[in-house]
């Protein structure tokens, strides 16, 4: 028995080790057939690896809130369509590289919803990254100064789900316009992007500033995207 446990630990089969311990404590390890026991141990190991992968993906993503789609209060009067959320929960939009544009007033739950979509993406095994838009623009600027821009943009391009929060709080300077266009171009039709903003989509042209660049960015975003406009009073007032 000790040799089995030692080998599982050495091979880092932590899920199997936990299941083996549970079987011994319940005194069921002797009553199972070899096939039954092996199936149970393998299932436990697979579940353990999935859980570890999810925790790693979630930690790396740095979501603003710990949120999940199951915790959302579905209310069509606030702009939350249960059928749309059910569709997004499947992750099909991630495989198609489609975008989700979330707009609404301050405190209506936009960032929470975006975090929940990111959480679901991680559960499905996709890599996600969550950024305040202004901070991301600063990171792109720093990467150019440090000579790591190609590597930085390549990493963002390979991320399955990029969430840009607080888009439109400030107007974009020229280099930031170009950086945003490059980010969106790299992801268009390949990887999904969620953009969260207090401003309605029609105001984004003014935020971006340069008409030609704005047309290029928004054409790619609006071409294949889901639109969610949250309404109602601030949820923060009820907390």
Short mmCIF file of C-alpha atoms in Angstrom, two decimals:
data_model
loop_
_atom_site.label_atom_id
_atom_site.label_comp_id
_atom_site.label_asym_id
_atom_site.label_seq_id
_atom_site.Cartn_x
_atom_site.Cartn_y
_atom_site.Cartn_z
CA UNK A 1 0.00 0.00 0.00
CA UNK A 2 2.75 2.46 0.97
CA UNK A 3 4.64 1.68 -2.22
CA UNK A 4 1.57 2.50 -4.35
CA UNK A 5 1.10 5.83 -2.57
CA UNK A 6 4.80 6.65 -2.90
CA UNK A 7 4.77 5.96 -6.61
CA UNK A 8 1.65 8.08 -7.16
CA UNK A 9 3.28 10.97 -5.30
CA UNK A 10 6.53 10.61 -7.22
CA UNK A 11 4.67 10.58 -10.53
CA UNK A 12 2.58 13.60 -9.39
CA UNK A 13 -0.68 11.67 -9.79
CA UNK A 14 -2.35 13.74 -7.09
CA UNK A 15 -5.91 12.99 -8.20
CA UNK A 16 -5.25 9.26 -8.11
CA UNK A 17 -3.59 9.54 -4.70
CA UNK A 18 -6.60 11.33 -3.22
CA UNK A 19 -9.02 8.79 -4.68
CA UNK A 20 -6.86 5.89 -3.46
CA UNK A 21 -6.80 7.33 0.05
CA UNK A 22 -10.58 7.77 -0.01
CA UNK A 23 -11.07 4.16 -1.16
CA UNK A 24 -8.86 2.85 1.62
CA UNK A 25 -10.62 4.92 4.27
CA UNK A 26 -14.00 3.66 3.05
CA UNK A 27 -12.54 0.15 2.83
CA UNK A 28 -13.78 -0.22 -0.72
CA UNK A 29 -10.46 -0.75 -2.43
CA UNK A 30 -10.73 -4.51 -1.93
CA UNK A 31 -14.31 -4.81 -3.20
CA UNK A 32 -13.72 -3.20 -6.58
CA UNK A 33 -12.54 -5.14 -9.60
CA UNK A 34 -9.27 -4.10 -11.22
CA UNK A 35 -11.17 -2.47 -14.09
CA UNK A 36 -13.55 -0.60 -11.77
CA UNK A 37 -10.76 0.62 -9.56
CA UNK A 38 -8.63 1.76 -12.49
CA UNK A 39 -11.54 3.64 -14.06
CA UNK A 40 -12.23 5.45 -10.79
CA UNK A 41 -8.57 6.40 -10.31
CA UNK A 42 -8.23 7.65 -13.88
CA UNK A 43 -11.40 9.74 -13.60
CA UNK A 44 -10.14 11.28 -10.38
CA UNK A 45 -6.79 12.12 -11.98
CA UNK A 46 -8.47 13.70 -14.99
CA UNK A 47 -10.71 15.82 -12.74
CA UNK A 48 -7.70 16.90 -10.67
CA UNK A 49 -5.80 18.00 -13.78
CA UNK A 50 -8.84 19.92 -15.08
CA UNK A 51 -9.19 21.72 -11.75
CA UNK A 52 -5.51 22.62 -11.66
CA UNK A 53 -5.63 23.90 -15.22
CA UNK A 54 -8.70 26.03 -14.46
CA UNK A 55 -7.09 27.57 -11.37
CA UNK A 56 -3.94 28.34 -13.35
CA UNK A 57 -5.91 29.93 -16.20
CA UNK A 58 -8.06 31.96 -13.80
CA UNK A 59 -5.04 33.21 -11.85
CA UNK A 60 -3.24 34.25 -15.04
CA UNK A 61 -6.30 36.06 -16.42
CA UNK A 62 -6.56 38.44 -13.43
CA UNK A 63 -10.31 39.00 -13.65
CA UNK A 64 -11.73 42.06 -11.93
CA UNK A 65 -14.34 40.02 -10.06
CA UNK A 66 -14.72 36.41 -8.97
CA UNK A 67 -17.87 35.77 -10.93
CA UNK A 68 -19.68 33.01 -12.77
CA UNK A 69 -22.58 32.89 -15.20
CA UNK A 70 -24.54 30.75 -12.74
CA UNK A 71 -24.49 33.59 -10.21
CA UNK A 72 -25.96 36.15 -12.60
CA UNK A 73 -29.51 37.24 -11.91
CA UNK A 74 -31.14 36.82 -15.28
CA UNK A 75 -33.45 39.77 -15.86
CA UNK A 76 -34.53 40.74 -19.36
CA UNK A 77 -35.58 44.16 -18.09
CA UNK A 78 -31.89 44.84 -17.41
CA UNK A 79 -30.82 43.61 -20.84
CA UNK A 80 -29.73 40.12 -19.80
CA UNK A 81 -31.03 37.62 -22.33
CA UNK A 82 -30.97 34.11 -20.90
CA UNK A 83 -30.87 32.51 -24.35
CA UNK A 84 -27.86 34.61 -25.38
CA UNK A 85 -26.02 33.88 -22.13
CA UNK A 86 -26.75 30.16 -22.54
CA UNK A 87 -25.23 30.33 -26.02
CA UNK A 88 -22.15 32.19 -24.78
CA UNK A 89 -21.76 29.67 -21.96
CA UNK A 90 -21.12 26.91 -24.50
CA UNK A 91 -17.99 28.72 -25.68
CA UNK A 92 -18.85 28.33 -29.37
CA UNK A 93 -18.21 32.05 -29.90
CA UNK A 94 -14.64 31.46 -28.67
CA UNK A 95 -13.98 28.83 -31.32
CA UNK A 96 -15.30 31.22 -33.99
CA UNK A 97 -13.34 34.26 -32.81
CA UNK A 98 -16.50 36.31 -32.27
CA UNK A 99 -16.64 39.39 -30.04
CA UNK A 100 -18.95 40.51 -27.25
CA UNK A 101 -19.63 44.22 -26.74
CA UNK A 102 -21.07 45.12 -23.32
CA UNK A 103 -22.34 48.65 -22.71
CA UNK A 104 -24.32 50.37 -19.98
CA UNK A 105 -24.21 52.97 -17.23
CA UNK A 106 -21.83 52.88 -14.28
CA UNK A 107 -22.59 50.15 -11.74
CA UNK A 108 -25.04 48.14 -13.86
CA UNK A 109 -22.90 45.00 -13.77
CA UNK A 110 -20.86 45.22 -16.99
CA UNK A 111 -17.50 44.26 -15.45
CA UNK A 112 -19.11 41.48 -13.42
CA UNK A 113 -20.66 40.01 -16.57
CA UNK A 114 -17.34 40.25 -18.41
CA UNK A 115 -15.58 38.51 -15.51
CA UNK A 116 -18.23 35.78 -15.56
CA UNK A 117 -17.66 35.21 -19.28
CA UNK A 118 -13.93 34.99 -18.61
CA UNK A 119 -14.50 32.54 -15.77
CA UNK A 120 -16.59 30.34 -18.07
CA UNK A 121 -13.91 30.48 -20.76
CA UNK A 122 -11.33 29.21 -18.26
CA UNK A 123 -13.66 26.40 -17.19
CA UNK A 124 -13.80 25.35 -20.84
CA UNK A 125 -10.00 25.35 -21.01
CA UNK A 126 -9.48 28.62 -22.92
CA UNK A 127 -6.78 31.16 -22.06
CA UNK A 128 -8.13 34.57 -21.04
CA UNK A 129 -6.67 37.96 -20.13
CA UNK A 130 -8.45 40.84 -18.41
CA UNK A 131 -7.23 44.44 -18.82
CA UNK A 132 -8.34 47.95 -18.02
CA UNK A 133 -8.07 49.49 -21.49
CA UNK A 134 -5.96 52.45 -20.40
CA UNK A 135 -3.53 50.19 -18.52
CA UNK A 136 -3.22 47.92 -21.55
CA UNK A 137 -2.35 50.92 -23.71
CA UNK A 138 0.35 51.86 -21.20
CA UNK A 139 1.70 48.31 -21.37
CA UNK A 140 1.90 48.49 -25.16
CA UNK A 141 3.78 51.79 -24.85
CA UNK A 142 6.23 50.32 -22.32
CA UNK A 143 6.78 47.24 -24.49
CA UNK A 144 7.84 49.50 -27.37
CA UNK A 145 10.25 51.41 -25.13
CA UNK A 146 11.70 48.14 -23.83
CA UNK A 147 11.97 46.60 -27.28
CA UNK A 148 9.57 43.75 -26.42
CA UNK A 149 6.58 44.91 -28.49
CA UNK A 150 6.62 41.99 -30.94
CA UNK A 151 6.65 39.47 -28.11
CA UNK A 152 3.94 41.34 -26.18
CA UNK A 153 1.58 41.67 -29.15
CA UNK A 154 2.18 38.04 -30.08
CA UNK A 155 1.20 36.91 -26.57
CA UNK A 156 -2.01 38.96 -26.67
CA UNK A 157 -2.80 37.66 -30.16
CA UNK A 158 -2.60 34.06 -28.95
CA UNK A 159 -4.90 34.63 -25.97
CA UNK A 160 -8.25 32.96 -26.65
CA UNK A 161 -10.30 35.65 -24.88
CA UNK A 162 -9.16 39.24 -24.38
CA UNK A 163 -11.36 41.38 -22.11
CA UNK A 164 -10.94 45.17 -22.36
CA UNK A 165 -12.73 46.93 -19.53
CA UNK A 166 -13.49 50.66 -19.12
CA UNK A 167 -13.09 51.35 -22.82
CA UNK A 168 -13.72 54.98 -23.73
CA UNK A 169 -12.93 56.68 -20.42
CA UNK A 170 -10.22 58.68 -22.21
CA UNK A 171 -9.57 59.50 -25.84
CA UNK A 172 -6.80 57.51 -27.49
CA UNK A 173 -3.59 59.22 -28.52
CA UNK A 174 -2.20 58.45 -31.97
CA UNK A 175 0.08 55.54 -31.02
CA UNK A 176 -2.63 53.98 -28.88
CA UNK A 177 -5.02 54.14 -31.85
CA UNK A 178 -2.50 52.21 -33.93
CA UNK A 179 -1.80 49.75 -31.12
CA UNK A 180 -5.50 49.04 -30.62
CA UNK A 181 -5.95 48.53 -34.35
CA UNK A 182 -3.06 46.06 -34.38
CA UNK A 183 -4.51 44.16 -31.43
CA UNK A 184 -7.94 43.89 -33.03
CA UNK A 185 -6.50 43.05 -36.47
CA UNK A 186 -4.41 40.21 -35.01
CA UNK A 187 -7.49 38.73 -33.35
CA UNK A 188 -10.10 39.31 -36.06
CA UNK A 189 -11.85 36.06 -36.95
CA UNK A 190 -9.36 34.06 -34.89
CA UNK A 191 -9.70 34.97 -31.22
CA UNK A 192 -12.53 36.53 -29.20
CA UNK A 193 -12.58 39.96 -27.61
CA UNK A 194 -14.96 41.34 -24.99
CA UNK A 195 -15.13 45.13 -24.77
CA UNK A 196 -16.82 46.82 -21.83
CA UNK A 197 -17.81 50.48 -21.98
CA UNK A 198 -20.06 53.05 -20.38
CA UNK A 199 -20.52 54.62 -23.80
CA UNK A 200 -22.87 53.35 -26.51
CA UNK A 201 -21.12 51.77 -29.48
CA UNK A 202 -21.94 54.70 -31.77
CA UNK A 203 -19.79 56.95 -29.53
CA UNK A 204 -16.70 54.76 -29.93
CA UNK A 205 -15.75 56.48 -33.20
CA UNK A 206 -15.19 59.72 -31.32
CA UNK A 207 -13.24 57.96 -28.54
CA UNK A 208 -10.84 56.35 -31.02
CA UNK A 209 -10.41 59.69 -32.74
CA UNK A 210 -8.93 59.04 -36.18
CA UNK A 211 -11.79 58.29 -38.58
CA UNK A 212 -9.90 55.85 -40.80
CA UNK A 213 -8.55 53.87 -37.84
CA UNK A 214 -11.93 53.95 -36.08
CA UNK A 215 -13.62 52.56 -39.19
CA UNK A 216 -11.05 49.77 -39.44
CA UNK A 217 -11.35 48.80 -35.77
CA UNK A 218 -15.12 48.96 -35.49
CA UNK A 219 -15.69 47.24 -38.83
CA UNK A 220 -13.81 44.22 -37.47
CA UNK A 221 -15.53 44.33 -34.09
CA UNK A 222 -19.06 44.86 -35.33
CA UNK A 223 -18.81 42.40 -38.21
CA UNK A 224 -19.20 39.38 -35.94
CA UNK A 225 -20.18 40.37 -32.44
CA UNK A 226 -22.85 39.95 -29.79
CA UNK A 227 -24.21 43.17 -28.30
CA UNK A 228 -25.34 43.36 -24.68
CA UNK A 229 -26.68 46.70 -23.44
CA UNK A 230 -27.33 46.61 -19.70
CA UNK A 231 -29.93 48.97 -18.28
CA UNK A 232 -31.46 49.85 -14.92
CA UNK A 233 -30.25 51.49 -11.72
CA UNK A 234 -26.75 50.96 -10.36
CA UNK A 235 -26.40 47.66 -8.54
CA UNK A 236 -23.88 49.31 -6.23
CA UNK A 237 -26.65 51.35 -4.63
CA UNK A 238 -28.26 48.11 -3.46
CA UNK A 239 -25.11 46.74 -1.83
#
